[in-house]
Amino acid sequence: MFARPWALVCLMIFGLCVGRSDPVVQADRTLVVYLNANANQSTKPIQFFKLELGALMRTAGYQLEWRETGKSSNDAGVATLVVLEMRGVCEPPNRDFASETVATVTLASTAVSDGQVLPFSWVNCRTLTELLASALSVQRSDQRDYLYGRAIARVVAHELYHVLANEREHSVDGVAKACFTLQDLMSSHFDFEESTLSRLRPQPSYSVKAVTEVLDDTASGR
């Protein structure tokens, strides 16, 4: 049985903001992220997203390397590899954006098969934009891309926690908690709690060939 979608991140009315944690180990483990983004994706939000995600994952001892899906690489022996899909265009809304009321929704998801968390995650860009629209509308234009990119990073870091820890459960607070709020996504600091950092360990290797075969099977409907 192939992986079924599994919702991991939701939103609630209230939440807790925590400060940035210090790294528990040296960032000497490589995490390769294959990014599959819309051809019309703006570059600035993604640049800020990568910077913020890199900072979050360094607290767990991981150094990120980025790849594009569909391009050849030499990552077959890499210990930890993840495929991340951006569904839609992740960017701050323009003035004509029609925002809908957001209560409890799915911002992102990671695949699970027979109880095993697989290294395939996606982000719902439309839902994220709807959630952030009102908060970003009062920000200066030069801050919107940064704040949006930082919000993406926090959502993706949550998914990476499930993949790296091979864990379906959540922490009480911080990036690995079950539900995010608008405050969590917009606050100055929102990080992994210490107990979560200790669980982020390398998982069995997923080679590029294996990842490619799964993506091909999914695309063909097998």
XYZ file of N, CA and C in Angstrom:
666
model
N 0.850 -1.200 0.000
C 0.000 0.000 0.000
C 0.872 1.230 0.000
N 0.598 2.134 -0.902
C 1.402 3.341 -0.971
C 0.936 4.344 0.070
N 1.737 5.355 0.252
C 1.480 6.337 1.307
C 0.149 7.030 1.133
N -0.543 7.215 2.237
C -1.783 7.972 2.229
C -1.529 9.335 2.855
N -2.233 10.398 2.440
C -2.020 11.717 3.037
C -2.326 11.670 4.522
N -1.547 12.408 5.300
C -1.744 12.448 6.733
C -1.568 13.884 7.203
N -2.636 14.505 7.656
C -2.592 15.892 8.081
C -1.802 16.022 9.364
N -0.883 16.971 9.388
C -0.034 17.124 10.552
C -0.171 18.487 11.227
N -0.460 19.515 10.475
C -0.467 20.848 11.035
C -1.850 21.454 10.925
N -2.382 21.951 12.030
C -3.677 22.610 11.998
C -3.579 23.947 12.708
N -4.671 24.667 12.778
C -4.685 25.981 13.397
C -5.737 26.033 14.478
N -5.428 26.765 15.536
C -6.391 26.981 16.594
C -6.415 28.463 16.935
N -7.297 28.858 17.852
C -7.468 30.264 18.162
C -6.336 30.790 19.048
N -5.729 29.919 19.846
C -4.706 30.384 20.773
C -3.483 29.500 20.693
N -2.359 29.978 21.277
C -1.132 29.199 21.240
C -0.058 29.823 22.102
N 1.139 29.224 22.055
C 2.236 29.675 22.888
C 3.442 29.950 22.024
N 4.116 31.058 22.279
C 5.343 31.408 21.568
C 6.526 31.079 22.467
N 7.539 30.429 21.912
C 8.722 30.083 22.701
C 9.961 30.691 22.074
N 11.023 30.845 22.860
C 12.251 31.443 22.355
C 13.101 30.452 21.601
N 14.076 30.945 20.853
C 14.948 30.086 20.054
C 15.844 29.258 20.963
N 15.967 27.979 20.631
C 16.798 27.072 21.414
C 18.226 27.080 20.897
N 19.168 26.811 21.769
C 20.551 26.684 21.354
C 20.778 25.310 20.756
N 21.681 25.163 19.784
C 21.946 23.854 19.202
C 22.388 22.856 20.265
N 21.846 21.624 20.166
C 22.251 20.584 21.110
C 23.442 19.798 20.589
N 23.689 19.838 19.293
C 24.845 19.180 18.702
C 25.358 20.062 17.574
N 26.581 19.792 17.150
C 27.129 20.526 16.027
C 26.367 20.168 14.750
N 26.150 21.168 13.885
C 25.396 20.937 12.649
C 26.274 20.211 11.640
N 26.483 18.910 11.872
C 27.370 18.138 11.009
C 26.655 17.008 10.289
N 25.317 16.974 10.377
C 24.533 15.980 9.647
C 23.873 16.664 8.468
N 23.945 16.036 7.310
C 23.411 16.657 6.096
C 21.981 16.201 5.843
N 21.118 17.154 5.600
C 19.742 16.880 5.209
C 19.525 17.472 3.819
N 19.305 16.605 2.835
C 19.103 17.038 1.454
C 17.603 17.177 1.198
N 17.186 18.356 0.760
C 15.779 18.627 0.494
C 15.586 18.843 -1.003
N 14.787 17.971 -1.613
C 14.417 18.134 -3.017
C 13.150 18.982 -3.067
N 13.273 20.179 -3.643
C 12.169 21.130 -3.651
C 11.446 21.104 -4.991
N 10.142 20.884 -4.926
C 9.288 20.888 -6.117
C 8.333 22.066 -5.988
N 8.626 23.155 -6.705
C 7.841 24.384 -6.585
C 7.206 24.754 -7.913
N 6.135 25.541 -7.837
C 5.429 26.030 -9.015
C 6.370 26.853 -9.892
N 6.212 26.730 -11.208
C 7.069 27.468 -12.135
C 6.914 28.973 -11.966
N 5.775 29.413 -11.454
C 5.520 30.839 -11.245
C 5.864 31.305 -9.835
N 6.540 30.459 -9.077
C 6.867 30.794 -7.698
C 7.828 31.979 -7.629
N 7.517 32.955 -6.788
C 8.390 34.099 -6.564
C 9.647 33.646 -5.823
N 10.770 34.249 -6.122
C 12.038 33.805 -5.542
C 12.285 34.350 -4.138
N 11.850 35.585 -3.846
C 12.186 36.199 -2.555
C 11.618 35.442 -1.364
N 10.319 35.068 -1.355
C 9.817 34.305 -0.205
C 10.564 32.992 -0.014
N 10.948 32.339 -1.110
C 11.661 31.060 -1.011
C 13.061 31.270 -0.451
N 13.696 32.369 -0.816
C 15.024 32.654 -0.275
C 14.969 32.823 1.245
N 13.991 33.585 1.720
C 13.840 33.777 3.161
C 13.428 32.470 3.846
N 12.604 31.694 3.187
C 12.194 30.393 3.703
C 13.399 29.491 3.926
N 14.281 29.418 2.955
C 15.454 28.558 3.062
C 16.374 29.008 4.189
N 16.551 30.315 4.328
C 17.409 30.837 5.387
C 16.848 30.496 6.772
N 15.552 30.714 6.955
C 14.939 30.459 8.254
C 14.892 28.961 8.565
N 14.562 28.145 7.559
C 14.525 26.704 7.793
C 15.916 26.188 8.139
N 16.933 26.719 7.466
C 18.306 26.332 7.772
C 18.659 26.637 9.218
N 18.217 27.808 9.712
C 18.493 28.187 11.101
C 17.770 27.266 12.075
N 16.517 26.940 11.786
C 15.756 26.045 12.659
C 16.387 24.656 12.733
N 16.783 24.122 11.575
C 17.305 22.763 11.554
C 18.724 22.680 12.119
N 19.461 23.781 12.107
C 20.791 23.761 12.726
C 20.697 23.531 14.228
N 19.584 23.940 14.843
C 19.429 23.693 16.278
C 19.336 22.207 16.585
N 19.008 21.402 15.568
C 18.947 19.942 15.734
C 20.181 19.262 15.163
N 21.142 20.048 14.704
C 22.392 19.484 14.201
C 22.395 19.146 12.729
N 21.455 19.709 11.954
C 21.373 19.402 10.528
C 21.791 20.600 9.675
N 22.585 20.313 8.673
C 22.952 21.292 7.656
C 22.160 20.975 6.395
N 21.391 21.950 5.899
C 20.540 21.702 4.735
C 21.300 21.875 3.429
N 20.976 21.009 2.481
C 21.404 21.163 1.090
C 20.160 21.067 0.225
N 20.083 21.919 -0.799
C 18.873 22.018 -1.613
C 19.095 21.464 -2.997
N 18.088 20.745 -3.500
C 18.095 20.209 -4.855
C 16.748 20.505 -5.507
N 16.711 20.421 -6.825
C 15.456 20.542 -7.562
C 15.055 19.172 -8.072
N 13.780 18.820 -7.909
C 13.317 17.527 -8.404
C 13.430 17.488 -9.919
N 13.737 16.318 -10.437
C 13.859 16.159 -11.881
C 15.254 16.386 -12.407
N 16.176 16.844 -11.552
C 17.546 17.071 -11.981
C 18.456 16.027 -11.351
N 19.468 15.618 -12.105
C 20.367 14.578 -11.632
C 21.230 15.079 -10.480
N 21.648 14.142 -9.633
C 22.524 14.490 -8.515
C 23.273 13.238 -8.086
N 24.147 13.409 -7.106
C 24.930 12.291 -6.592
C 24.607 12.043 -5.130
N 23.329 12.055 -4.791
C 22.919 11.932 -3.394
C 22.535 10.512 -2.992
N 22.879 9.519 -3.798
C 22.430 8.159 -3.528
C 22.893 7.642 -2.169
N 24.025 8.139 -1.677
C 24.528 7.661 -0.399
C 24.231 8.577 0.764
N 23.433 9.615 0.540
C 23.129 10.565 1.603
C 22.263 9.898 2.665
N 22.557 10.167 3.939
C 21.846 9.505 5.027
C 20.399 9.942 5.134
N 20.120 11.216 4.890
C 18.768 11.738 5.093
C 18.356 12.586 3.893
N 17.234 12.223 3.287
C 16.761 12.888 2.079
C 15.254 13.062 2.167
N 14.770 14.257 1.817
C 13.347 14.576 1.888
C 12.909 15.244 0.590
N 11.699 14.924 0.132
C 11.102 15.593 -1.018
C 9.995 16.513 -0.495
N 10.067 17.795 -0.870
C 9.106 18.793 -0.409
C 8.409 19.433 -1.607
N 7.086 19.368 -1.612
C 6.299 19.947 -2.700
C 5.559 21.191 -2.218
N 5.717 22.295 -2.960
C 4.962 23.511 -2.712
C 3.730 23.478 -3.617
N 2.567 23.275 -3.050
C 1.338 23.209 -3.842
C 0.733 24.599 -3.983
N 0.692 25.091 -5.211
C 0.273 26.461 -5.447
C 1.485 27.366 -5.440
N 1.249 28.665 -5.336
C 2.328 29.650 -5.305
C 2.407 30.243 -3.907
N 3.540 30.030 -3.252
C 3.740 30.548 -1.902
C 4.309 31.964 -1.973
N 3.464 32.949 -1.785
C 3.899 34.342 -1.792
C 2.868 35.201 -1.078
N 3.281 36.362 -0.580
C 2.338 37.257 0.098
C 1.204 37.649 -0.845
N -0.013 37.816 -0.325
C -1.155 38.165 -1.187
C -1.072 39.596 -1.690
N -1.606 39.821 -2.882
C -1.703 41.196 -3.371
C -2.995 41.810 -2.852
N -3.236 43.053 -3.196
C -4.402 43.761 -2.657
C -5.720 43.178 -3.141
N -5.706 42.476 -4.260
C -6.931 41.899 -4.811
C -7.210 40.504 -4.285
N -6.365 40.015 -3.389
C -6.522 38.649 -2.891
C -7.797 38.537 -2.072
N -8.609 37.543 -2.402
C -9.868 37.312 -1.697
C -9.636 36.302 -0.587
N -9.476 36.798 0.621
C -9.204 35.932 1.756
C -10.502 35.374 2.325
N -10.468 34.092 2.699
C -11.611 33.445 3.309
C -11.363 33.271 4.807
N -12.429 33.087 5.563
C -12.292 32.879 6.994
C -11.610 31.539 7.256
N -10.531 31.567 8.031
C -9.764 30.358 8.314
C -9.963 29.981 9.774
N -10.434 28.782 10.046
C -10.607 28.304 11.418
C -9.565 27.226 11.677
N -9.925 25.957 11.521
C -8.979 24.859 11.665
C -8.786 24.208 10.304
N -7.571 24.264 9.781
C -7.298 23.814 8.423
C -5.985 23.045 8.385
N -5.734 22.407 7.257
C -4.463 21.714 7.047
C -3.518 22.612 6.272
N -2.397 22.919 6.863
C -1.374 23.729 6.202
C -0.368 22.865 5.463
N -0.134 21.670 5.960
C 0.887 20.812 5.370
C 0.615 19.359 5.748
N 1.292 18.454 5.063
C 1.081 17.028 5.323
C 2.329 16.242 4.939
N 2.477 15.070 5.550
C 3.580 14.168 5.240
C 3.023 12.764 5.036
N 3.591 12.024 4.104
C 3.090 10.698 3.757
C 3.440 9.665 4.811
N 2.506 8.729 5.014
C 2.708 7.615 5.936
C 2.227 6.337 5.259
N 2.999 5.266 5.397
C 2.612 3.977 4.848
C 2.889 2.893 5.868
N 1.829 2.135 6.243
C 1.960 1.043 7.213
C 2.663 1.495 8.492
N 2.321 2.693 8.948
C 2.877 3.214 10.188
C 4.239 3.854 10.066
N 4.850 3.804 8.885
C 6.172 4.376 8.667
C 6.033 5.763 8.062
N 6.651 6.762 8.693
C 6.641 8.119 8.150
C 7.629 8.180 6.991
N 7.161 8.592 5.822
C 7.989 8.636 4.624
C 8.487 10.059 4.355
N 9.591 10.200 3.625
C 10.191 11.525 3.402
C 9.556 12.282 2.244
N 8.240 12.382 2.256
C 7.504 13.103 1.215
C 6.503 14.039 1.895
N 6.735 15.335 1.788
C 5.885 16.326 2.448
C 5.411 17.360 1.446
N 4.280 18.031 1.769
C 3.797 19.114 0.926
C 3.237 20.230 1.783
N 3.234 21.440 1.201
C 2.708 22.634 1.858
C 1.568 23.189 1.024
N 0.444 23.532 1.664
C -0.705 24.123 0.991
C -0.525 25.637 0.962
N 0.015 26.160 -0.134
C 0.346 27.582 -0.217
C -0.898 28.472 -0.163
N -1.982 28.050 -0.795
C -3.203 28.851 -0.798
C -3.724 29.049 0.622
N -3.762 27.981 1.403
C -4.250 28.075 2.771
C -3.332 28.951 3.619
N -2.032 28.812 3.446
C -1.091 29.639 4.188
C -1.286 31.109 3.855
N -1.480 31.416 2.574
C -1.692 32.804 2.157
C -2.969 33.363 2.760
N -4.029 32.565 2.778
C -5.287 33.011 3.372
C -5.118 33.314 4.855
N -4.380 32.476 5.528
C -4.179 32.659 6.953
C -3.391 33.935 7.254
N -2.369 34.220 6.442
C -1.473 35.342 6.714
C -1.948 36.658 6.127
N -2.963 36.624 5.278
C -3.357 37.808 4.514
C -3.604 39.030 5.388
N -4.415 38.906 6.414
C -4.757 40.071 7.232
C -3.554 40.619 7.984
N -2.703 39.736 8.480
C -1.532 40.175 9.234
C -0.501 40.845 8.337
N -0.334 40.338 7.119
C 0.659 40.900 6.206
C 0.190 42.209 5.581
N -1.104 42.428 5.531
C -1.631 43.637 4.878
C -1.195 44.917 5.576
N -0.856 44.833 6.853
C -0.450 46.022 7.605
C 1.068 46.167 7.657
N 1.785 45.252 7.026
C 3.243 45.296 7.033
C 3.776 46.096 5.848
N 4.989 46.627 6.009
C 5.648 47.295 4.887
C 5.911 46.274 3.789
N 5.915 46.727 2.575
C 6.072 45.821 1.431
C 7.388 45.056 1.486
N 8.449 45.698 2.013
C 9.743 45.027 2.056
C 9.821 43.974 3.159
N 8.814 43.926 4.042
C 8.784 42.943 5.111
C 7.906 41.737 4.791
N 7.033 41.874 3.814
C 6.058 40.816 3.556
C 6.703 39.526 3.082
N 7.652 39.631 2.157
C 8.324 38.428 1.668
C 9.067 37.726 2.794
N 9.731 38.508 3.642
C 10.482 37.922 4.755
C 9.550 37.198 5.721
N 8.477 37.855 6.134
C 7.552 37.253 7.094
C 6.860 36.028 6.509
N 6.531 36.085 5.233
C 5.889 34.945 4.581
C 6.861 33.769 4.512
N 8.092 34.044 4.079
C 9.089 32.976 3.992
C 9.377 32.345 5.343
N 9.415 33.165 6.391
C 9.645 32.643 7.736
C 8.498 31.729 8.176
N 7.271 32.104 7.812
C 6.114 31.279 8.153
C 6.178 29.923 7.451
N 6.558 29.907 6.175
C 6.706 28.634 5.461
C 7.710 27.744 6.187
N 8.820 28.333 6.601
C 9.874 27.558 7.255
C 9.363 26.876 8.515
N 8.537 27.554 9.279
C 8.024 26.975 10.516
C 7.084 25.803 10.227
N 6.289 25.941 9.186
C 5.393 24.849 8.796
C 6.204 23.647 8.305
N 7.205 23.898 7.466
C 8.022 22.811 6.920
C 8.853 22.148 8.017
N 9.374 22.936 8.949
C 10.154 22.366 10.050
C 9.320 21.370 10.845
N 8.037 21.646 10.980
C 7.133 20.707 11.653
C 7.100 19.366 10.918
N 6.985 19.426 9.593
C 6.957 18.193 8.807
C 8.283 17.444 8.899
N 9.386 18.179 8.884
C 10.696 17.533 8.972
C 10.873 16.838 10.321
N 10.281 17.392 11.351
C 10.323 16.717 12.656
C 9.729 15.311 12.548
N 8.577 15.181 11.900
C 7.943 13.868 11.771
C 8.807 12.906 10.962
N 9.417 13.418 9.899
C 10.255 12.570 9.051
C 11.512 12.136 9.786
N 12.219 13.090 10.381
C 13.510 12.790 10.998
C 13.379 11.952 12.256
N 12.313 12.176 13.006
C 12.102 11.396 14.227
C 11.295 10.134 13.962
N 10.758 9.990 12.728
C 9.853 8.885 12.392
C 8.763 8.788 13.460
N 8.143 9.923 13.712
C 7.232 10.070 14.834
C 5.917 10.701 14.388
N 4.796 10.041 14.704
C 3.487 10.579 14.360
C 2.890 11.439 15.466
N 3.445 11.337 16.654
C 2.950 12.124 17.775
C 3.548 13.531 17.745
N 3.022 14.401 18.614
C 3.468 15.794 18.655
C 4.010 16.149 20.029
N 4.733 17.256 20.077
C 5.196 17.778 21.357
C 4.115 18.663 21.961
N 4.339 19.106 23.171
C 3.371 19.978 23.841
C 3.434 21.391 23.289
N 4.641 21.896 23.080
C 4.832 23.267 22.620
C 5.839 23.313 21.474
N 6.020 24.477 20.916
C 7.033 24.693 19.896
C 6.638 24.183 18.519
N 7.617 24.130 17.627
C 7.385 23.809 16.226
C 6.751 22.432 16.035
N 7.001 21.502 16.932
C 6.481 20.147 16.774
C 5.116 19.942 17.425
N 4.475 20.995 17.922
C 3.148 20.815 18.511
C 2.114 20.604 17.416
N 0.958 20.096 17.776
C -0.030 19.652 16.785
C -0.657 20.788 16.005
N -0.889 21.921 16.649
C -1.625 23.005 16.007
C -0.876 24.321 16.084
N -0.871 25.054 14.973
C -0.248 26.367 14.915
C -1.314 27.453 14.942
N -0.941 28.620 15.428
C -1.812 29.788 15.382
C -1.166 30.844 14.501
N -1.930 31.866 14.181
C -1.371 32.994 13.434
C -0.235 33.627 14.227
N -0.378 33.690 15.538
C 0.670 34.237 16.390
C 1.952 33.420 16.275
N 1.818 32.085 16.226
C 2.992 31.225 16.077
C 3.752 31.548 14.794
N 3.021 31.757 13.725
C 3.643 31.991 12.427
C 4.224 33.393 12.282
N 3.698 34.343 13.046
C 4.118 35.738 12.904
C 5.034 36.222 14.022
N 5.161 35.491 15.104
C 5.956 35.959 16.241
C 7.449 35.985 15.907
N 8.191 36.766 16.669
C 9.629 36.912 16.413
C 10.380 35.607 16.602
N 9.963 34.792 17.574
C 10.640 33.529 17.854
C 9.622 32.408 18.013
N 9.892 31.324 17.325
C 9.045 30.132 17.437
C 9.906 28.960 17.006
N 10.253 28.087 17.945
C 11.299 27.106 17.707
C 10.932 25.733 18.257
N 11.845 24.772 18.073
C 11.686 23.451 18.671
C 11.944 23.546 20.166
N 11.141 22.835 20.965
C 11.458 22.762 22.383
C 12.585 21.753 22.576
N 13.246 21.812 23.724
C 14.442 21.009 23.960
C 14.176 19.504 23.850
N 13.052 19.048 24.381
C 12.758 17.612 24.344
C 12.584 17.117 22.911
N 12.116 17.982 22.024
C 11.945 17.615 20.618
C 13.296 17.494 19.923
N 14.204 18.413 20.225
C 15.512 18.409 19.580
C 16.247 17.097 19.820
N 16.084 16.523 20.988
C 16.783 15.284 21.314
C 16.277 14.099 20.499
N 15.112 14.239 19.877
C 14.518 13.129 19.114
C 14.801 13.231 17.613
N 15.360 14.337 17.183
C 15.623 14.521 15.755
C 16.940 13.853 15.406
N 16.849 12.652 14.928
C 18.025 11.836 14.638
C 17.936 11.330 13.200
N 19.063 10.998 12.597
C 19.039 10.482 11.228
C 18.241 9.191 11.125
N 17.509 9.031 10.028
C 16.723 7.838 9.762
C 17.389 7.032 8.642
N 16.928 5.810 8.366
C 17.522 5.005 7.297
C 17.568 5.749 5.977
N 18.597 5.473 5.196
C 18.816 6.198 3.944
C 17.712 5.956 2.928
N 17.303 7.026 2.258
C 16.397 6.950 1.116
C 17.185 7.459 -0.088
N 17.534 6.579 -0.999
C 18.350 6.978 -2.126
C 17.538 7.783 -3.135
N 18.242 8.516 -3.980
C 17.581 9.280 -5.030
C 16.794 8.350 -5.940
N 17.348 7.173 -6.225
C 16.653 6.220 -7.096
C 15.327 5.801 -6.482
N 15.331 5.495 -5.188
C 14.102 5.069 -4.524
C 13.063 6.178 -4.520
N 13.510 7.400 -4.248
C 12.595 8.545 -4.243
C 12.004 8.756 -5.623
N 12.842 8.674 -6.658
C 12.382 8.880 -8.026
C 11.357 7.828 -8.430
N 11.594 6.588 -8.035
C 10.658 5.507 -8.374
C 9.294 5.746 -7.733
N 9.270 6.196 -6.491
C 8.005 6.470 -5.815
C 7.275 7.625 -6.492
N 8.009 8.672 -6.840
C 7.384 9.817 -7.516
C 6.830 9.414 -8.855
N 7.552 8.557 -9.594
C 7.084 8.089 -10.901
C 5.817 7.244 -10.733
N 5.794 6.377 -9.728
C 4.628 5.540 -9.486
C 3.417 6.388 -9.137
N 3.641 7.427 -8.344
C 2.539 8.321 -7.953
C 1.982 9.046 -9.165
N 2.873 9.558 -10.015
C 2.448 10.311 -11.200
C 1.666 9.431 -12.166
N 2.030 8.131 -12.257
C 1.372 7.225 -13.185
C 0.118 6.567 -12.609
N -0.136 6.821 -11.311
C -1.317 6.269 -10.670
C -1.176 4.854 -10.188
N 0.053 4.314 -10.176
C 0.252 2.940 -9.740
C 0.275 2.855 -8.213
